mmCIF file of C-alpha atoms and ligand atoms in Angstrom:
data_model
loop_
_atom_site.group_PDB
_atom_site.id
_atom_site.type_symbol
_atom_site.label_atom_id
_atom_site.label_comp_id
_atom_site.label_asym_id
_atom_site.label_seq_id
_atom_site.Cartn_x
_atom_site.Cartn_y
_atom_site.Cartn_z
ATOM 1 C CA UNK A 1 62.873 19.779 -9.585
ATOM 2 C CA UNK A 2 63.631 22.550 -11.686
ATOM 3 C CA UNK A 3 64.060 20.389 -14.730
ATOM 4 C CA UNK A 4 60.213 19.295 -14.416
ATOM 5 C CA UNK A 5 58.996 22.653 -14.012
ATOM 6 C CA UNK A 6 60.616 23.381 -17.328
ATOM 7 C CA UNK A 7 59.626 20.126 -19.157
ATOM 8 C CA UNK A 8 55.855 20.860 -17.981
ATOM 9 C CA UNK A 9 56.793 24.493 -19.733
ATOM 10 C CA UNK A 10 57.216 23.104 -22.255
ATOM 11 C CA UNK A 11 54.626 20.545 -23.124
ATOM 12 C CA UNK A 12 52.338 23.520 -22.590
ATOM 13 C CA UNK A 13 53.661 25.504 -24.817
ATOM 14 C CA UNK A 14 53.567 22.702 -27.218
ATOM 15 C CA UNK A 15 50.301 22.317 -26.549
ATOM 16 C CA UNK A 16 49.181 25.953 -27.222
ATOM 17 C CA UNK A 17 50.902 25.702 -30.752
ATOM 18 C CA UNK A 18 49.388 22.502 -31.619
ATOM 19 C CA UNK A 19 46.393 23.984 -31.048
ATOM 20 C CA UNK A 20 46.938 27.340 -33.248
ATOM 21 C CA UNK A 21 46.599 24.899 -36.220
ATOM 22 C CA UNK A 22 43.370 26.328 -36.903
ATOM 23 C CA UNK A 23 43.393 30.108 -36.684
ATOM 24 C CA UNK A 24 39.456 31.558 -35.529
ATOM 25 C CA UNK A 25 39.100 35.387 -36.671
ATOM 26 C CA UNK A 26 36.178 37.952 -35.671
ATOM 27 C CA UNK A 27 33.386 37.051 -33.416
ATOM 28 C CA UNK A 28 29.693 36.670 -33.840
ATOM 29 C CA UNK A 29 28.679 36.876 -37.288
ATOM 30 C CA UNK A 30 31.823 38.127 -38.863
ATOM 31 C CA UNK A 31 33.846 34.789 -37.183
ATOM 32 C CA UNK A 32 35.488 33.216 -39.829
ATOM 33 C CA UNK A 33 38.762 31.031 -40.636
ATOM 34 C CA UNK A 34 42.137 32.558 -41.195
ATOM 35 C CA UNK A 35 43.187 31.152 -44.058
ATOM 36 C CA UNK A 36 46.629 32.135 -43.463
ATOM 37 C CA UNK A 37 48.096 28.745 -42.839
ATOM 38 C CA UNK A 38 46.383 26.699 -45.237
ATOM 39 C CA UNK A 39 47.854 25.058 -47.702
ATOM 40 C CA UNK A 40 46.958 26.283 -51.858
ATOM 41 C CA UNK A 41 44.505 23.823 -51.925
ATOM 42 C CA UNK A 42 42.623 24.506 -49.378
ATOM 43 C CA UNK A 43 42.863 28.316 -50.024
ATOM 44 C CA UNK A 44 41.392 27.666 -52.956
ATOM 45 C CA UNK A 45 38.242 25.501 -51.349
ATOM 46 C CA UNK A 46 37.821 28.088 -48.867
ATOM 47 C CA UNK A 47 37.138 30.757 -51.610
ATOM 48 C CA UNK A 48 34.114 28.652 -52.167
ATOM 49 C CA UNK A 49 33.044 28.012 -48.587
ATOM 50 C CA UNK A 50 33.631 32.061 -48.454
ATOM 51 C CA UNK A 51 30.755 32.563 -50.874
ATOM 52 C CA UNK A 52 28.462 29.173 -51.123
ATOM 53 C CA UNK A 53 28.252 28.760 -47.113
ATOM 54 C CA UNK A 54 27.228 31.936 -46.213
ATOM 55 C CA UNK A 55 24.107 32.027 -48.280
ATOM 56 C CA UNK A 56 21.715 30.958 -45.836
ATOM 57 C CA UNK A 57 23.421 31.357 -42.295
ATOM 58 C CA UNK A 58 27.435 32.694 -41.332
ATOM 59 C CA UNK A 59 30.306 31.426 -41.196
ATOM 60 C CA UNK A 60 30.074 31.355 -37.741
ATOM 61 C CA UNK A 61 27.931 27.889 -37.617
ATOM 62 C CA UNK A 62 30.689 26.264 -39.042
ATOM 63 C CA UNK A 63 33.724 28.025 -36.854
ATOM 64 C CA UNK A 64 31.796 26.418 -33.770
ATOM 65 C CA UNK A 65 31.090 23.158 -35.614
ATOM 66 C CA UNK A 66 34.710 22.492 -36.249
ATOM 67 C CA UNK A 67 36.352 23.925 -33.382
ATOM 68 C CA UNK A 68 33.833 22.382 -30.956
ATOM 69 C CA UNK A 69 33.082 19.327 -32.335
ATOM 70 C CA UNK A 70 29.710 19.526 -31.631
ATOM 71 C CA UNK A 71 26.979 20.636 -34.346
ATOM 72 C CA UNK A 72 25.439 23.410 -33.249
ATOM 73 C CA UNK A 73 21.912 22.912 -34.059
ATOM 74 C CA UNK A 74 21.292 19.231 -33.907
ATOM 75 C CA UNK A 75 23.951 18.951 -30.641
ATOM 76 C CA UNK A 76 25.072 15.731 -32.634
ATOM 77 C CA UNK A 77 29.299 15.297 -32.840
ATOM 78 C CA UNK A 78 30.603 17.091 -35.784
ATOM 79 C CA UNK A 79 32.975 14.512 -36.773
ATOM 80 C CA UNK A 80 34.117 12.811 -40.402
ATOM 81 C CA UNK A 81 30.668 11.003 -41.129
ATOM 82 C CA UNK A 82 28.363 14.643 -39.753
ATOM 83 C CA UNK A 83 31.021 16.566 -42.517
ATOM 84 C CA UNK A 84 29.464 13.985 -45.071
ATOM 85 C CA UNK A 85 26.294 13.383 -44.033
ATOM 86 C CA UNK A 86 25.747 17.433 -44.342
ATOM 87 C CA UNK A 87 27.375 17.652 -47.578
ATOM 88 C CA UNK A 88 24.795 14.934 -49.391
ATOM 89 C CA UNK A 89 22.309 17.056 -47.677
ATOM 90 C CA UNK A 90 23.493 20.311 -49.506
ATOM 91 C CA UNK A 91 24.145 18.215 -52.862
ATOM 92 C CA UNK A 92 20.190 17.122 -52.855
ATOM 93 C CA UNK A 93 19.330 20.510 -52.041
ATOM 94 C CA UNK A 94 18.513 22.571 -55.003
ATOM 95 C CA UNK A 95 18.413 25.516 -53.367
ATOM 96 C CA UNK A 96 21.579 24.898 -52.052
ATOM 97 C CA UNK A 97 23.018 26.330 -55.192
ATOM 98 C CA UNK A 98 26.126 24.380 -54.856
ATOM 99 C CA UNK A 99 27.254 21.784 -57.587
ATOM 100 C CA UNK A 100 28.401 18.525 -56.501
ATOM 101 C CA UNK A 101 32.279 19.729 -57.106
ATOM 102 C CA UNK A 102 32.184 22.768 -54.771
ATOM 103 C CA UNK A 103 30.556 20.397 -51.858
ATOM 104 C CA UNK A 104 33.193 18.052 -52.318
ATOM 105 C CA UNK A 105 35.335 21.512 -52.003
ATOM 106 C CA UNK A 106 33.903 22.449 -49.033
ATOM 107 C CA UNK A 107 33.751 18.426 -47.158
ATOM 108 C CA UNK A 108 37.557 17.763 -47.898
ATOM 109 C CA UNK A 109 38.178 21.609 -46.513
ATOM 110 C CA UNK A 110 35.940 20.749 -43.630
ATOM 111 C CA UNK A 111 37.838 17.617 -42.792
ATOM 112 C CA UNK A 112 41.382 19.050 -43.147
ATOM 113 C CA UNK A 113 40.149 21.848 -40.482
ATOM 114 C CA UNK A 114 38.843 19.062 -38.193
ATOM 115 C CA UNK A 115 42.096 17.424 -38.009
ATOM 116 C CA UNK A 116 44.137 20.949 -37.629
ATOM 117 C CA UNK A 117 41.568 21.332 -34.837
ATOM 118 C CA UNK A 118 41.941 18.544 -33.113
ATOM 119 C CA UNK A 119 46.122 18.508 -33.707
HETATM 120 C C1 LIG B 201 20.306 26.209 -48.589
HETATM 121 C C2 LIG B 201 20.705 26.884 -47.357
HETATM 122 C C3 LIG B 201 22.043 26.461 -46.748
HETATM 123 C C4 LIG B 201 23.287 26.485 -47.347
HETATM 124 C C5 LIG B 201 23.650 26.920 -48.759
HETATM 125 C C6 LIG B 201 24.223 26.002 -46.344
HETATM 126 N N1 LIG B 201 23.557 25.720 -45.173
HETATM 127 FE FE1 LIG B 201 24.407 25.025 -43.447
HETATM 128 N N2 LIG B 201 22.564 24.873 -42.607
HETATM 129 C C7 LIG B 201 21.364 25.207 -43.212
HETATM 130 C C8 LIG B 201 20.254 24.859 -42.331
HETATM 131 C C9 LIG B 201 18.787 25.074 -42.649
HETATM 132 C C10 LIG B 201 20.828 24.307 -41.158
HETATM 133 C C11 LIG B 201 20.074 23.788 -39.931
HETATM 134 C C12 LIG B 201 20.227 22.328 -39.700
HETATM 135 C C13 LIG B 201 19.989 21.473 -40.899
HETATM 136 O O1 LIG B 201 18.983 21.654 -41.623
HETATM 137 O O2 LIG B 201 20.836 20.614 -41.124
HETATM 138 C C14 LIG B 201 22.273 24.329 -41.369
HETATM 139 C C15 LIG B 201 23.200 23.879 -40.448
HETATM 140 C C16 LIG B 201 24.576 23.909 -40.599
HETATM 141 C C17 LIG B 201 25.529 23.430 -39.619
HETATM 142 C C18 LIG B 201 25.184 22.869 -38.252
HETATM 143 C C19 LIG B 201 24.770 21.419 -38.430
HETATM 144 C C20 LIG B 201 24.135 20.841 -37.207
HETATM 145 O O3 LIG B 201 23.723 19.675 -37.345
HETATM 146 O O4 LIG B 201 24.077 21.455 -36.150
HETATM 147 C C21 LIG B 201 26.760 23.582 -40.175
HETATM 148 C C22 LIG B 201 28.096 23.213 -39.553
HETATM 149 C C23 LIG B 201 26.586 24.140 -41.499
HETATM 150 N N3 LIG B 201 25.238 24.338 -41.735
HETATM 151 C C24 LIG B 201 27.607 24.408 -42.380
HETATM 152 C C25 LIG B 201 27.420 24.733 -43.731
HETATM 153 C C26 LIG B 201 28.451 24.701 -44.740
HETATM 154 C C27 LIG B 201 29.902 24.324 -44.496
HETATM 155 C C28 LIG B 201 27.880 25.070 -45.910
HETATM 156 C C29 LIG B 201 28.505 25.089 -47.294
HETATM 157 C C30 LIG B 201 28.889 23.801 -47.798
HETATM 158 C C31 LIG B 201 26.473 25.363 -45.639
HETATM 159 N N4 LIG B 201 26.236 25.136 -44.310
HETATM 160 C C32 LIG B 201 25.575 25.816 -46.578
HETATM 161 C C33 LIG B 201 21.228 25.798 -44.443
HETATM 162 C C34 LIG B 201 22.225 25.969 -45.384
#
């Protein structure tokens, strides 16, 4: 008996860590990702998202996004094709300000988060 008690232990506790893939920090307006755990790549696309993303709403649009699932405005799943499908949206928007590198910066960023989320 005592041996399941410990092996559900520990699948939790698994479970919690899996889940710490994708660190959340600040609340409100001032959520963001903690970049912490990224690998250099990715560092480097987040400085982008950092500074391009934020120009017309927070950060915190996307924190939900990802770590929901669930696009926060349109209530659609945020999932592989709703990463794409908003990042030929920003491309064709010229006031966007965001060249056609720095979206595909921000889409393969977007994807690696989804699948640390969902770890
Ligand atoms: C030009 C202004 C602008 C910029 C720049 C911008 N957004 Fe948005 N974003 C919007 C608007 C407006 C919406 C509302 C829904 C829509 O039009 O798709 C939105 C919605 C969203 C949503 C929710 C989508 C939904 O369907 O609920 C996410 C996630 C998001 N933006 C992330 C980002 C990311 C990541 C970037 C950087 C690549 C970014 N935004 C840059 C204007 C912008």
């Amino acid at each position: 008996m005592k041996k399941i008690f410990l092996t559900i232990a520990l699948l939790c506790l698994v479970a919690v860590n899996g889940h710490a893939g994708l660190k959340v920090l600040g609340n409100g307006n001032s959520m963001r990702f903690d970049p912490s755990g990224f690998p250099s790549s990715m560092r480097t696309n987040y400085e982008i998202m950092k500074v391009k993303c934020v120009r017309c709403h927070t950060l915190e649009r996307t924190v939900v996004a990802i770590t929901t699932g669930i696009s926060p405005i349109t209530g659609q799943p945020f999932d592989r094709n709703a990463i794409r499908a908003y990042g030929i949206k920003m491309m064709r928007k010229p006031d966007s300000n965001m060249t056609k590198q720095e979206v595909k910066a921000t889409v393969d960023l977007m994807n690696y988060m989804l699948d640390e989320s969902t770890r």
